[in-house]
Amino acid sequence: MSDIRDLYQQLILDHGRHPRNKQHIDGASYVQVGNNRLCGDKLVVYANEQDGRIEKLCFEGEGCAISMASASLMTEALQGKTLDEAQDLLQRFLRMLQGETVDETGLGKLMVLHGVCDYPARVKCASLSWRALEAALAGQNGDVTTE
Ligand code: ZN
């Protein structure tokens, strides 16, 4: 069990230090700002949609390792998914962070963030990019905050 925890820890640190898809998208279909004042995490999520599919998903911003790792893992997990598939994964991931038992199908690497649910302050960090994407896809205006 501790070996698996080490592996999870390493994956989070790796994505936290070297986030994937951390770049701006010009003229993105969806743009949403997320703000977690409690920790100081601030990011912008960009998504391009084509034929009902998220063909490109990126983010920019600064924050703690958990917020960066979660955003990085999100872009990897949801890029190429249909909007329905993305919504399904997004909702299950957020419920998992709240400590609920969820169907783990397709969550894959995202399960490394499961341990975060024991730390309410960290849950806000881990869910920030996902809440931003959720709001973006729902067409909400204004910044997303974790308060
Ligand atoms: Zn944070």
PDB file of C-alpha atoms in Angstrom, residues 25-31 46-58 78-84 86-87 133 136-139:
ATOM      1  CA  ILE A  25      -5.381  29.143 -26.433  1.00  0.00           C
ATOM      2  CA  ASP A  26      -6.218  32.099 -28.656  1.00  0.00           C
ATOM      3  CA  GLY A  27      -9.937  32.406 -29.352  1.00  0.00           C
ATOM      4  CA  ALA A  28     -10.887  29.379 -27.264  1.00  0.00           C
ATOM      5  CA  SER A  29     -14.510  28.179 -27.319  1.00  0.00           C
ATOM      6  CA  TYR A  30     -14.541  28.287 -23.528  1.00  0.00           C
ATOM      7  CA  VAL A  31     -12.506  30.430 -21.145  1.00  0.00           C
ATOM      8  CA  TYR A  46      -9.253  27.148 -21.996  1.00  0.00           C
ATOM      9  CA  ALA A  47     -11.208  24.605 -24.014  1.00  0.00           C
ATOM     10  CA  ASN A  48     -11.764  24.299 -27.732  1.00  0.00           C
ATOM     11  CA  GLU A  49     -14.809  22.380 -28.860  1.00  0.00           C
ATOM     12  CA  GLN A  50     -15.275  20.816 -32.257  1.00  0.00           C
ATOM     13  CA  ASP A  51     -18.238  18.630 -33.259  1.00  0.00           C
ATOM     14  CA  GLY A  52     -19.267  18.090 -29.647  1.00  0.00           C
ATOM     15  CA  ARG A  53     -15.782  17.050 -28.623  1.00  0.00           C
ATOM     16  CA  ILE A  54     -13.160  18.816 -26.495  1.00  0.00           C
ATOM     17  CA  GLU A  55     -10.381  18.810 -29.059  1.00  0.00           C
ATOM     18  CA  LYS A  56      -8.023  20.974 -27.009  1.00  0.00           C
ATOM     19  CA  LEU A  57      -7.917  21.654 -23.270  1.00  0.00           C
ATOM     20  CA  CYS A  58      -5.294  23.871 -21.654  1.00  0.00           C
ATOM     21  CA  LEU A  78     -10.537  15.178 -20.805  1.00  0.00           C
ATOM     22  CA  GLN A  79      -8.826  16.216 -24.023  1.00  0.00           C
ATOM     23  CA  GLY A  80     -10.444  14.339 -26.918  1.00  0.00           C
ATOM     24  CA  LYS A  81     -13.546  13.408 -24.905  1.00  0.00           C
ATOM     25  CA  THR A  82     -17.078  14.275 -26.025  1.00  0.00           C
ATOM     26  CA  LEU A  83     -18.814  16.933 -23.934  1.00  0.00           C
ATOM     27  CA  ASP A  84     -21.037  14.221 -22.401  1.00  0.00           C
ATOM     28  CA  ALA A  86     -16.235  15.039 -20.048  1.00  0.00           C
ATOM     29  CA  GLN A  87     -19.247  16.001 -17.928  1.00  0.00           C
ATOM     30  CA  LEU A 133     -14.294  23.878 -16.585  1.00  0.00           C
ATOM     31  CA  ALA A 136     -17.290  27.175 -18.630  1.00  0.00           C
ATOM     32  CA  LEU A 137     -19.197  24.278 -20.195  1.00  0.00           C
ATOM     33  CA  ALA A 138     -22.372  25.464 -18.446  1.00  0.00           C
ATOM     34  CA  GLY A 139     -21.884  28.888 -20.019  1.00  0.00           C
TER      35      GLY A 139
END
